[in-house]
mmCIF file of C-alpha atoms in Angstrom:
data_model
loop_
_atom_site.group_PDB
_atom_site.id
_atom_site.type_symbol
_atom_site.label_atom_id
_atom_site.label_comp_id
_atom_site.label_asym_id
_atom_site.label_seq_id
_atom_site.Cartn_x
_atom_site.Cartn_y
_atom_site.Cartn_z
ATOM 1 C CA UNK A 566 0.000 0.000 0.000
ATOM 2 C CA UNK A 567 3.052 2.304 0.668
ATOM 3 C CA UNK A 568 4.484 1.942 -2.487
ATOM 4 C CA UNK A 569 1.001 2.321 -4.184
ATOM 5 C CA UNK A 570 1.228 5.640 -2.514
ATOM 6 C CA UNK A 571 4.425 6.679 -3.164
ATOM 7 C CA UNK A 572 3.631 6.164 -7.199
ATOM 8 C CA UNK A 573 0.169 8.102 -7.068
ATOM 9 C CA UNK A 574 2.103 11.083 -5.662
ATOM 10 C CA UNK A 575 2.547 13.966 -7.885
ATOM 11 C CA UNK A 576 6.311 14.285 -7.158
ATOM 12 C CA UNK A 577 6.227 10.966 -8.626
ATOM 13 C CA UNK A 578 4.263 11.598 -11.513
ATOM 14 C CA UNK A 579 6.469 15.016 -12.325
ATOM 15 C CA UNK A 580 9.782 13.017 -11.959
ATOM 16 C CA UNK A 581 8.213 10.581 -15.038
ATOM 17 C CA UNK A 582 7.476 13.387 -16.639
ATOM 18 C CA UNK A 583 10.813 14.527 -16.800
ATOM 19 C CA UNK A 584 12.818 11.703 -17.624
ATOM 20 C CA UNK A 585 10.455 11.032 -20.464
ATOM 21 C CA UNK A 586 11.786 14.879 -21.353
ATOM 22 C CA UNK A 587 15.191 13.891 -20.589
ATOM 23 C CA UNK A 588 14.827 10.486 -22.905
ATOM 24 C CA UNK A 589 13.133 12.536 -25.476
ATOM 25 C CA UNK A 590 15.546 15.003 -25.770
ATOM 26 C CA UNK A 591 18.543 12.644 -26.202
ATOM 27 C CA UNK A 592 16.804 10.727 -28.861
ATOM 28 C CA UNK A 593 16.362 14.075 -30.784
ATOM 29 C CA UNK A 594 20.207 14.337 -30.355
ATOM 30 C CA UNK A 595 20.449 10.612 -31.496
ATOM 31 C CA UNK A 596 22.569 9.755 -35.027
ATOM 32 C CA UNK A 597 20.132 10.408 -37.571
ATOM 33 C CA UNK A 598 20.340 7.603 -40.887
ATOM 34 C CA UNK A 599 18.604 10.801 -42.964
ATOM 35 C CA UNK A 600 21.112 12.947 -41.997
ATOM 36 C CA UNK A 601 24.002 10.850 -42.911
ATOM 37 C CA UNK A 602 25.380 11.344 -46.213
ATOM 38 C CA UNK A 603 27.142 8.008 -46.873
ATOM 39 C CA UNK A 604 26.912 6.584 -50.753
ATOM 40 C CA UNK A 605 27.073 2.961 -51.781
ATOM 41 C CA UNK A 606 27.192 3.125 -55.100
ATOM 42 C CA UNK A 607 29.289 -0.124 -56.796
ATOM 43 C CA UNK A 608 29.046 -1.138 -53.308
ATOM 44 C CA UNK A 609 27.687 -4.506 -52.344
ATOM 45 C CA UNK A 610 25.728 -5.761 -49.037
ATOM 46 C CA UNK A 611 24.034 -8.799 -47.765
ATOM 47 C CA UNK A 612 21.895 -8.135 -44.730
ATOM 48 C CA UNK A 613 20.495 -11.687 -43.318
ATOM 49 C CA UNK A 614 16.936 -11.695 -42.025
ATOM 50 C CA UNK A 615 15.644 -9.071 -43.907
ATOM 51 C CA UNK A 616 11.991 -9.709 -44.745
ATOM 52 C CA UNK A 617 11.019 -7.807 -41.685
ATOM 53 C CA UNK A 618 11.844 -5.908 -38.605
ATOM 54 C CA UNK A 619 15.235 -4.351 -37.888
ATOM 55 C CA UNK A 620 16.653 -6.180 -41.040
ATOM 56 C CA UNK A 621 14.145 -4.873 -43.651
ATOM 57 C CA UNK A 622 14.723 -1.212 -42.377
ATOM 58 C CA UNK A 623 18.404 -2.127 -42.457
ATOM 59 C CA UNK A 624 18.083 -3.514 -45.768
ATOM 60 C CA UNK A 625 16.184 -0.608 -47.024
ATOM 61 C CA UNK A 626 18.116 2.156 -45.957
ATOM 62 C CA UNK A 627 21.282 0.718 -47.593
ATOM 63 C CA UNK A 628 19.307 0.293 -50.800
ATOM 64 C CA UNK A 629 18.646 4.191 -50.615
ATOM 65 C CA UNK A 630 22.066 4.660 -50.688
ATOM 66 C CA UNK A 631 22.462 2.346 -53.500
ATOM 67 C CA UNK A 632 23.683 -0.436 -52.798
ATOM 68 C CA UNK A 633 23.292 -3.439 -54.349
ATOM 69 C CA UNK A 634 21.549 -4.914 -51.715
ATOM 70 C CA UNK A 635 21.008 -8.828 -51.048
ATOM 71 C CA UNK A 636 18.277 -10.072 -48.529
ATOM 72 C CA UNK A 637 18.912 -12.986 -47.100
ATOM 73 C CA UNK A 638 16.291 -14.956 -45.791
ATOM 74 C CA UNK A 639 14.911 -18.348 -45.046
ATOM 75 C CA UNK A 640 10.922 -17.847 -46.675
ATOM 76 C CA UNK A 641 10.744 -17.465 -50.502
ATOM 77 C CA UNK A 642 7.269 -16.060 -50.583
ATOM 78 C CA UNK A 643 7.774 -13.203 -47.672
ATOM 79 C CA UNK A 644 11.905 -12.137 -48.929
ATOM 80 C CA UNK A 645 10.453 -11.362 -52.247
ATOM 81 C CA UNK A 646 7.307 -9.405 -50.817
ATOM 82 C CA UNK A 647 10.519 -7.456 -48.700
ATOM 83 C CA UNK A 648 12.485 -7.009 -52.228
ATOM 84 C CA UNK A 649 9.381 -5.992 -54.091
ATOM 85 C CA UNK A 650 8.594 -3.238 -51.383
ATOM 86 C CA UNK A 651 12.138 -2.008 -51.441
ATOM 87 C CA UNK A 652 12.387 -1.732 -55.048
ATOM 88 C CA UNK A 653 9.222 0.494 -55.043
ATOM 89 C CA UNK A 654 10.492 2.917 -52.138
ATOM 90 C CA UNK A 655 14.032 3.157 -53.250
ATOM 91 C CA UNK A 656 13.844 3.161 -56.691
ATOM 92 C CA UNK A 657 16.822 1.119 -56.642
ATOM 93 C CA UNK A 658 16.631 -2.202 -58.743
ATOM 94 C CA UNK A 659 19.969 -3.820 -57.455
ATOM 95 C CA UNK A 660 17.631 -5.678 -54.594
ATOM 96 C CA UNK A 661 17.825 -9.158 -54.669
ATOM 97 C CA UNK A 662 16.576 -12.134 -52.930
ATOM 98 C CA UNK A 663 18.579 -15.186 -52.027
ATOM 99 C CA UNK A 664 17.198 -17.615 -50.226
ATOM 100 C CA UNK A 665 19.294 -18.374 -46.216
ATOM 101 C CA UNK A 666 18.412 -20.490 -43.309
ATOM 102 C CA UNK A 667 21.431 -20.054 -40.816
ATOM 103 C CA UNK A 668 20.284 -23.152 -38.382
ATOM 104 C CA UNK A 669 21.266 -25.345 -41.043
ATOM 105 C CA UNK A 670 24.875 -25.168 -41.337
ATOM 106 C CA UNK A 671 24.222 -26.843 -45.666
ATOM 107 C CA UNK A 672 22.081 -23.999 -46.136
ATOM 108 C CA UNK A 673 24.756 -21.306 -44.963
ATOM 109 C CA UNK A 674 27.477 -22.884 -47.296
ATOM 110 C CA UNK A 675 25.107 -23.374 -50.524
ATOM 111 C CA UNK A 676 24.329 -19.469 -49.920
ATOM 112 C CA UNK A 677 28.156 -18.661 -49.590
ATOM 113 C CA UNK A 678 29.064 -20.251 -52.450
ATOM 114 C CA UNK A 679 26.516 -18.649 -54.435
ATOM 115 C CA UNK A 680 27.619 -15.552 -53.118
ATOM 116 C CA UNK A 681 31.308 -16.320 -53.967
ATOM 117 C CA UNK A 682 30.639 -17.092 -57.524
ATOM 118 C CA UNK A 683 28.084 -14.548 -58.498
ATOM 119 C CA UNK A 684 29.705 -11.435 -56.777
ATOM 120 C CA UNK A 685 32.754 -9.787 -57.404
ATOM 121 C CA UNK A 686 32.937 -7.518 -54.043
ATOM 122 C CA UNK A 687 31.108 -7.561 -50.818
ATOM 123 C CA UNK A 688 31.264 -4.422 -48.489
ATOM 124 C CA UNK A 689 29.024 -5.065 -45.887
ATOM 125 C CA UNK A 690 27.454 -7.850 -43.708
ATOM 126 C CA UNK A 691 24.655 -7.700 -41.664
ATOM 127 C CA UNK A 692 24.129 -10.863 -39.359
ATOM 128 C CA UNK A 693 21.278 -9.611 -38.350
ATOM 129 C CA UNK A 694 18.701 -13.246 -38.517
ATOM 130 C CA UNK A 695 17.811 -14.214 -35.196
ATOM 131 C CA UNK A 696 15.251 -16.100 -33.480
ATOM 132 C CA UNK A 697 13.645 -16.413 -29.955
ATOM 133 C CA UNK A 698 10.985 -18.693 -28.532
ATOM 134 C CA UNK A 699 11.605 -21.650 -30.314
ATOM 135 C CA UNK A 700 11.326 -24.778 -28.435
ATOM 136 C CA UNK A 701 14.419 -26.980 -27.443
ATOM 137 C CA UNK A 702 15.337 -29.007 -30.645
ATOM 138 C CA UNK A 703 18.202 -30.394 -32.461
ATOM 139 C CA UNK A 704 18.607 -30.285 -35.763
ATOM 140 C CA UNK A 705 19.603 -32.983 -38.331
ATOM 141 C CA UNK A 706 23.530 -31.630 -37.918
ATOM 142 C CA UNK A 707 23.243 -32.027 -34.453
ATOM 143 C CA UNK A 708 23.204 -28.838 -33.445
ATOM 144 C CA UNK A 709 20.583 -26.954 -31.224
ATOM 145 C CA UNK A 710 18.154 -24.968 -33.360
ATOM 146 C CA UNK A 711 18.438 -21.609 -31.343
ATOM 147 C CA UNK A 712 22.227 -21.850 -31.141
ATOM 148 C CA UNK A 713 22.194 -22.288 -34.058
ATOM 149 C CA UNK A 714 20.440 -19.908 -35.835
ATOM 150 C CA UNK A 715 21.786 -16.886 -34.313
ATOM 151 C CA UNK A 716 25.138 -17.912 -33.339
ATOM 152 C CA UNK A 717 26.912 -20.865 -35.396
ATOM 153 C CA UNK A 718 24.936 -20.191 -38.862
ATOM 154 C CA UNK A 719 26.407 -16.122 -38.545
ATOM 155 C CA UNK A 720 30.123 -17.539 -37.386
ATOM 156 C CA UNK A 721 30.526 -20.142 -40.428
ATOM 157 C CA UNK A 722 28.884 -17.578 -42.927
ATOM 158 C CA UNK A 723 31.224 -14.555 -41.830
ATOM 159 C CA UNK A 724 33.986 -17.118 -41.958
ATOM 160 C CA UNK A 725 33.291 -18.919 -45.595
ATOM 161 C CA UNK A 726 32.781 -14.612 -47.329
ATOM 162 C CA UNK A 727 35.632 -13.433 -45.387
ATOM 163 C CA UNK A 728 37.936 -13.550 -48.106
ATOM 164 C CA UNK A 729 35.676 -12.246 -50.335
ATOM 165 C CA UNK A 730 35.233 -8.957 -47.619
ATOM 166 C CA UNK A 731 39.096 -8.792 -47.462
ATOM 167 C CA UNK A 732 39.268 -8.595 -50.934
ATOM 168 C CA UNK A 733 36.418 -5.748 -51.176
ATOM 169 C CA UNK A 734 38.396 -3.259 -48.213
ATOM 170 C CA UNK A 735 37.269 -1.066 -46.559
ATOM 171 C CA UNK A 736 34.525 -3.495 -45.705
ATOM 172 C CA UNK A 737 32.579 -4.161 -42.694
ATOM 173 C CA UNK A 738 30.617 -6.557 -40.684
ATOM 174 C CA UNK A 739 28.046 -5.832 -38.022
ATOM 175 C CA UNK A 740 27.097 -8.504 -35.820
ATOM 176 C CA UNK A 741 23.525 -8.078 -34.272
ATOM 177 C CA UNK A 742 23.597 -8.255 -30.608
ATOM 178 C CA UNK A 743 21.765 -7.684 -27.605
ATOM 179 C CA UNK A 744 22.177 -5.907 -23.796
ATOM 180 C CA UNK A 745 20.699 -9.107 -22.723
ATOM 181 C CA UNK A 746 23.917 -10.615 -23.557
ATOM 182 C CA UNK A 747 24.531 -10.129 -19.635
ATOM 183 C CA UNK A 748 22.636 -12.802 -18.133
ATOM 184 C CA UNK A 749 23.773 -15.111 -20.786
ATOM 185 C CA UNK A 750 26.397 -18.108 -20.597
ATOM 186 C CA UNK A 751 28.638 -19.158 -23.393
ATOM 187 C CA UNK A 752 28.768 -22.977 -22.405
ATOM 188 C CA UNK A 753 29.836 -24.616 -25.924
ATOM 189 C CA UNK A 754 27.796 -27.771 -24.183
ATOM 190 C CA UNK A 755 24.738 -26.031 -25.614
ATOM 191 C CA UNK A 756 25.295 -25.350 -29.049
ATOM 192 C CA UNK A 757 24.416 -29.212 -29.457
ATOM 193 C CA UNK A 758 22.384 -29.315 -26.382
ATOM 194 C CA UNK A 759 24.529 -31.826 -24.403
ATOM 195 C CA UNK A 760 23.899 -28.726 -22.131
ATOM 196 C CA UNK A 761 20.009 -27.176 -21.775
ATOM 197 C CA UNK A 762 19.393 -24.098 -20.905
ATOM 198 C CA UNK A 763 16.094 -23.721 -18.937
ATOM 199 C CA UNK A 764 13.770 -21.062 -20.773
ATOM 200 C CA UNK A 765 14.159 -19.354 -23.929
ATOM 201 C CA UNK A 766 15.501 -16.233 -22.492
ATOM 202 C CA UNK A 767 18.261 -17.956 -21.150
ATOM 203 C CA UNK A 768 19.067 -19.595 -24.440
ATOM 204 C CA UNK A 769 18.582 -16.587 -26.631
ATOM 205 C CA UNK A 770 20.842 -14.091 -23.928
ATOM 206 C CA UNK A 771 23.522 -16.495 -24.215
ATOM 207 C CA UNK A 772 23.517 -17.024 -27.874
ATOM 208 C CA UNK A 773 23.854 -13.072 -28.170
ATOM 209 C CA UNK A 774 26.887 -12.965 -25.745
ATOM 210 C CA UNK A 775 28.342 -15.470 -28.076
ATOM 211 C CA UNK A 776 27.710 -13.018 -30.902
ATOM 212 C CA UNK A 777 29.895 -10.396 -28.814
ATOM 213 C CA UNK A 778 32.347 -13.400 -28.153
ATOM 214 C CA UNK A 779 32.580 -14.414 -31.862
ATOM 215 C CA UNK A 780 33.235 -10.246 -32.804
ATOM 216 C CA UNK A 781 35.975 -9.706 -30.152
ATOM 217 C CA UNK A 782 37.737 -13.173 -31.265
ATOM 218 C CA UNK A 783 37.449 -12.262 -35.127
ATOM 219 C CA UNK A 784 39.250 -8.748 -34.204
ATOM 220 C CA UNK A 785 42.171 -10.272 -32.226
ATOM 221 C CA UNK A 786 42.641 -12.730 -35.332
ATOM 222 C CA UNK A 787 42.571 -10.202 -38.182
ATOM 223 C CA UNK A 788 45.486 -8.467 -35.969
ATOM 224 C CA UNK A 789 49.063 -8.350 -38.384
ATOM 225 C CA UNK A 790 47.322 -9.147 -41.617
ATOM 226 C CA UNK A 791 46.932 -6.278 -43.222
ATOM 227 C CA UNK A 792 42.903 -6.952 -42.529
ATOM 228 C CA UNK A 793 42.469 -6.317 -38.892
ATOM 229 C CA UNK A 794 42.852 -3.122 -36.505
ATOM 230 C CA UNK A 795 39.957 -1.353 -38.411
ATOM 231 C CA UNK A 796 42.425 -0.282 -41.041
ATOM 232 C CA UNK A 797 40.690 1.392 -43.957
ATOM 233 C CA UNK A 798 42.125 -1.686 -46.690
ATOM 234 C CA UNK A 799 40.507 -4.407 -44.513
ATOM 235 C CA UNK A 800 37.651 -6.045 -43.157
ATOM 236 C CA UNK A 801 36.014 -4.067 -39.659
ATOM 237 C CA UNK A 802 35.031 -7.006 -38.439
ATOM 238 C CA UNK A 803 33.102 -5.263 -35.453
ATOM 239 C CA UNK A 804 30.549 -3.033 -34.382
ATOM 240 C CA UNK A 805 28.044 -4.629 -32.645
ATOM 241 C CA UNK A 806 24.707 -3.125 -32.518
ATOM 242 C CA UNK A 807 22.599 -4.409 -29.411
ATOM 243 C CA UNK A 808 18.877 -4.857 -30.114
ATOM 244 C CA UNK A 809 15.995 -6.252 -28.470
ATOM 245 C CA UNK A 810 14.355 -9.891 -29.744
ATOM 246 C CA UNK A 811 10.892 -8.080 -30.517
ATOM 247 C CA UNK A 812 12.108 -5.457 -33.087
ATOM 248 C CA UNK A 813 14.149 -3.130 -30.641
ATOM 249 C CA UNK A 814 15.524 -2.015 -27.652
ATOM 250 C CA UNK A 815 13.774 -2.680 -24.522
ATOM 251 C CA UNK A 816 12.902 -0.352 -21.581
ATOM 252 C CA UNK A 817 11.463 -1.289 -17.832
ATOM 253 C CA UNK A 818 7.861 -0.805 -18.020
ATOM 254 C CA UNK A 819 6.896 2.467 -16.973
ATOM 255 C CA UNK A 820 4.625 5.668 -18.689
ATOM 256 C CA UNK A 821 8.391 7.790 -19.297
ATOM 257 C CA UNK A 822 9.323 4.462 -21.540
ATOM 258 C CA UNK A 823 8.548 3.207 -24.661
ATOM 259 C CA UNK A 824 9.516 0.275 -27.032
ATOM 260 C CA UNK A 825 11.291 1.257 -29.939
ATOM 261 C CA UNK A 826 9.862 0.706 -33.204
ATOM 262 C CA UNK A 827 11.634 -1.788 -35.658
ATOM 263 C CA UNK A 828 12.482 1.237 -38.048
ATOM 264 C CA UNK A 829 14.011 3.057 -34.539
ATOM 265 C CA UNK A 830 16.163 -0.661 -33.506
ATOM 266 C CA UNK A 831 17.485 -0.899 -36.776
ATOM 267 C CA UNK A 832 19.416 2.643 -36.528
ATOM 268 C CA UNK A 833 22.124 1.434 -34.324
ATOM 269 C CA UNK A 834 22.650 -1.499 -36.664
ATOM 270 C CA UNK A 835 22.582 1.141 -40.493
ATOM 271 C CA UNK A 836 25.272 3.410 -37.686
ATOM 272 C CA UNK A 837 27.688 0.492 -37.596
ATOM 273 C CA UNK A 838 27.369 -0.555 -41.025
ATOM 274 C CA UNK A 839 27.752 3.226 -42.690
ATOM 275 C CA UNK A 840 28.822 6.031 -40.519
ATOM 276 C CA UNK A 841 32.347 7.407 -41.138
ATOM 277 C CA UNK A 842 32.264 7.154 -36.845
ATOM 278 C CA UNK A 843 33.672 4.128 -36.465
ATOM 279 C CA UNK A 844 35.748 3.956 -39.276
ATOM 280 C CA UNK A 845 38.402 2.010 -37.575
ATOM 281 C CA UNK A 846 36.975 0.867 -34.475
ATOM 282 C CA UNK A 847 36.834 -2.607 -34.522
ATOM 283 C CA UNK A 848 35.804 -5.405 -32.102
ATOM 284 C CA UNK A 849 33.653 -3.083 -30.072
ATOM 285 C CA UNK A 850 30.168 -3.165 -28.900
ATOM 286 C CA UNK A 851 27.243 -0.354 -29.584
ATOM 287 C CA UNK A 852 24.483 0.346 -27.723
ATOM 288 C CA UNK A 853 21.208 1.043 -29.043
ATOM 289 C CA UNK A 854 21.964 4.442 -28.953
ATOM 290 C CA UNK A 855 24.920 4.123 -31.324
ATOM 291 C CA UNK A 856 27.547 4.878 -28.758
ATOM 292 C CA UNK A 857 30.782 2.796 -27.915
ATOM 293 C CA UNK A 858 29.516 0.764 -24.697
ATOM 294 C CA UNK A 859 31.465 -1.729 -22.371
ATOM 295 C CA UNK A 860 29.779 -5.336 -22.779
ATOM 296 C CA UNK A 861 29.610 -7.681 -19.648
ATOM 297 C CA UNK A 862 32.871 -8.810 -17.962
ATOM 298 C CA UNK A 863 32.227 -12.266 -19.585
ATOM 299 C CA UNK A 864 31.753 -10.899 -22.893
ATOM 300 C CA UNK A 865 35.406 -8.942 -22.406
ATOM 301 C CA UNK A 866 37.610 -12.659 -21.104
ATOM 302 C CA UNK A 867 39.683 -12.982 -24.059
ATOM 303 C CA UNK A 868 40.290 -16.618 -22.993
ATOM 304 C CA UNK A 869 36.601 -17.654 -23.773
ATOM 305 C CA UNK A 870 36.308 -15.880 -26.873
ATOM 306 C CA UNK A 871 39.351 -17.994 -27.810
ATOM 307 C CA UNK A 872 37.561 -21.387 -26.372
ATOM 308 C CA UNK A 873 34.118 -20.818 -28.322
ATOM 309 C CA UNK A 874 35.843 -19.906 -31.404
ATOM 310 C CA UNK A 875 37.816 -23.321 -31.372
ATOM 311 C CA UNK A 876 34.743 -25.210 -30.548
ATOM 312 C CA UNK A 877 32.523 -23.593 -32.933
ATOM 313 C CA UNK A 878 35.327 -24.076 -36.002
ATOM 314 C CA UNK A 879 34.925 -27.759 -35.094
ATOM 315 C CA UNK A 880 31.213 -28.074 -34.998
ATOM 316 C CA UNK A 881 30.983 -25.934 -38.192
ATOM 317 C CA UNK A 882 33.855 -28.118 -39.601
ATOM 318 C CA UNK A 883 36.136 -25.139 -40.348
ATOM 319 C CA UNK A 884 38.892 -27.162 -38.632
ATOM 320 C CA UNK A 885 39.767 -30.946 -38.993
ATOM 321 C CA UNK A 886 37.517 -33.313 -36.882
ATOM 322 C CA UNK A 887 34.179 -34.647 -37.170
ATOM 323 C CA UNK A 888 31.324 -32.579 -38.322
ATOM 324 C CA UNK A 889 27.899 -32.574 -36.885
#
């Protein structure tokens, strides 16, 4: 009853009313996609998950700034509904369709060696498909569905075009994260479910501190060859831009908060893949307000970014041993 009390007073209700002010104000400060003058003309992008949410805005903003633009996405019938849409707002007819499922590891490398022999450059990656809510399941690989969908199909796929991204400099990748990468574990057991999680948001939080994980590692590793460092003649294989699993950001429930729309979570995501920013900043995390941010102290231990990335090159047979 106290605390019932304490929220109907009108100190309380004036103190809402100013940090919805305060929140207000610093998104009209916020980095502004319209306001950014960044061409991609003769430049190419592939932005995975892109029939809807974050990834169609994505998708559609880099069209505008015409790019050939590839959407990558599992459903046939809804990518070319995205393609046909963009086509019409844009006015750009370099959007394509090509068909991805990133839980099945055959999938990722049919699509990456389409995209190997068809394109000549590739600027920017989006890893942007995700999924939450699925039940526990394993697929026909062996590998758990959720796992890996937004964490092993992304990590062979950047690995199988990197060459192709080396070869394009100065190109980027942007590697779709979350804040709720925090109260996630990065327990190789579970990316073939000898280890379950219990509840999805446990499984999806730790498949996005894996993401941050995967980023970091792939930063140390481009190091002294010419592709790493955020140097302007390689790869940037970095910013991460932390979203939330319905379509953006997330807030505590209160009247001075809101959700973000898809078209407002996908802004972080078009920062990392176009500003002139973070031109070489690389292996670094963004939060949704496009601003360098400090991940959680288990997404910064060097030594289990190192231990994933060895597991994961084994279960995605990028390494020799047996493949799932």
């Amino acid at each position: 009853m106290e605390l019932l009390s304490a929220c109907s007073h009108p100190c309380w209700s004036l103190l809402s009313l100013l940090l919805g002010l305060l929140l207000w104000a610093r998104r009209r400060r916020a980095w502004d996609p319209r306001k950014c003058p960044t061409d991609l003309t003769g430049k190419t992008v592939i932005v995975t998950g892109a029939n809807s949410g974050i990834g169609k805005y994505v998708a559609l903003d880099l069209a505008r700034r015409n790019a050939r633009t590839i959407l990558a996405c599992r459903s046939q019938e809804r990518g070319q509904v995205a393609v046909e849409e963009i086509r019409a707002a844009t006015g750009n007819p370099a959007v394509l369709l090509r068909l991805l499922d990133t839980s099945s590891l055959a999938s990722v490398r049919t699509f990456a060696q389409a995209v190997l022999r068809e394109e000549k450059r590739l600027d920017v990656l989006v890893n942007n498909a995700g999924v939450t809510g699925l039940p526990f399941t394993i697929t026909p690989e062996g590998l758990e569905q959720t796992f890996a969908t937004n964490y092993l199909g992304p990590f062979l796929l950047t690995n199988l075009l990197l060459d192709l991204l080396k070869a394009s400099a100065p190109a980027r990748i942007v590697n779709v994260s979350s804040f709720r990468h925090s109260a996630g574990t990065a327990d190789s057991r579970c990316l073939t479910g000898q280890e379950r999680l219990s509840g999805f948001d446990a499984t999806y939080n730790s498949t996005k501190l894996m993401n941050i994980l995967f980023t970091a590692e792939l930063a140390q590793r481009l190091q002294g060859t010419g592709a790493g460092g955020g140097a302007r003649s390689c790869p940037d294989p970095c910013p991460m831009a932390p979203v939330g699993w319905a379509g953006g950001s997330q807030a505590p429930s209160s009247p001075a908060f809101a959700w973000q729309s898809a078209e407002q979570g996908a802004v972080s995501t078009i920062y990392c893949a176009v500003s002139e920013e973070v031109s070489g900043i690389t292996g670094k995390y963004f939060s949704s307000d496009c601003r360098l941010a400090l991940p959680s102290r288990a997404a910064r231990d060097p030594g289990l970014a190192r231990k994933l990335w060895e597991e994961s090159e084994r279960l995605t047979g990028l390494t020799d041993g047996p493949r799932p």
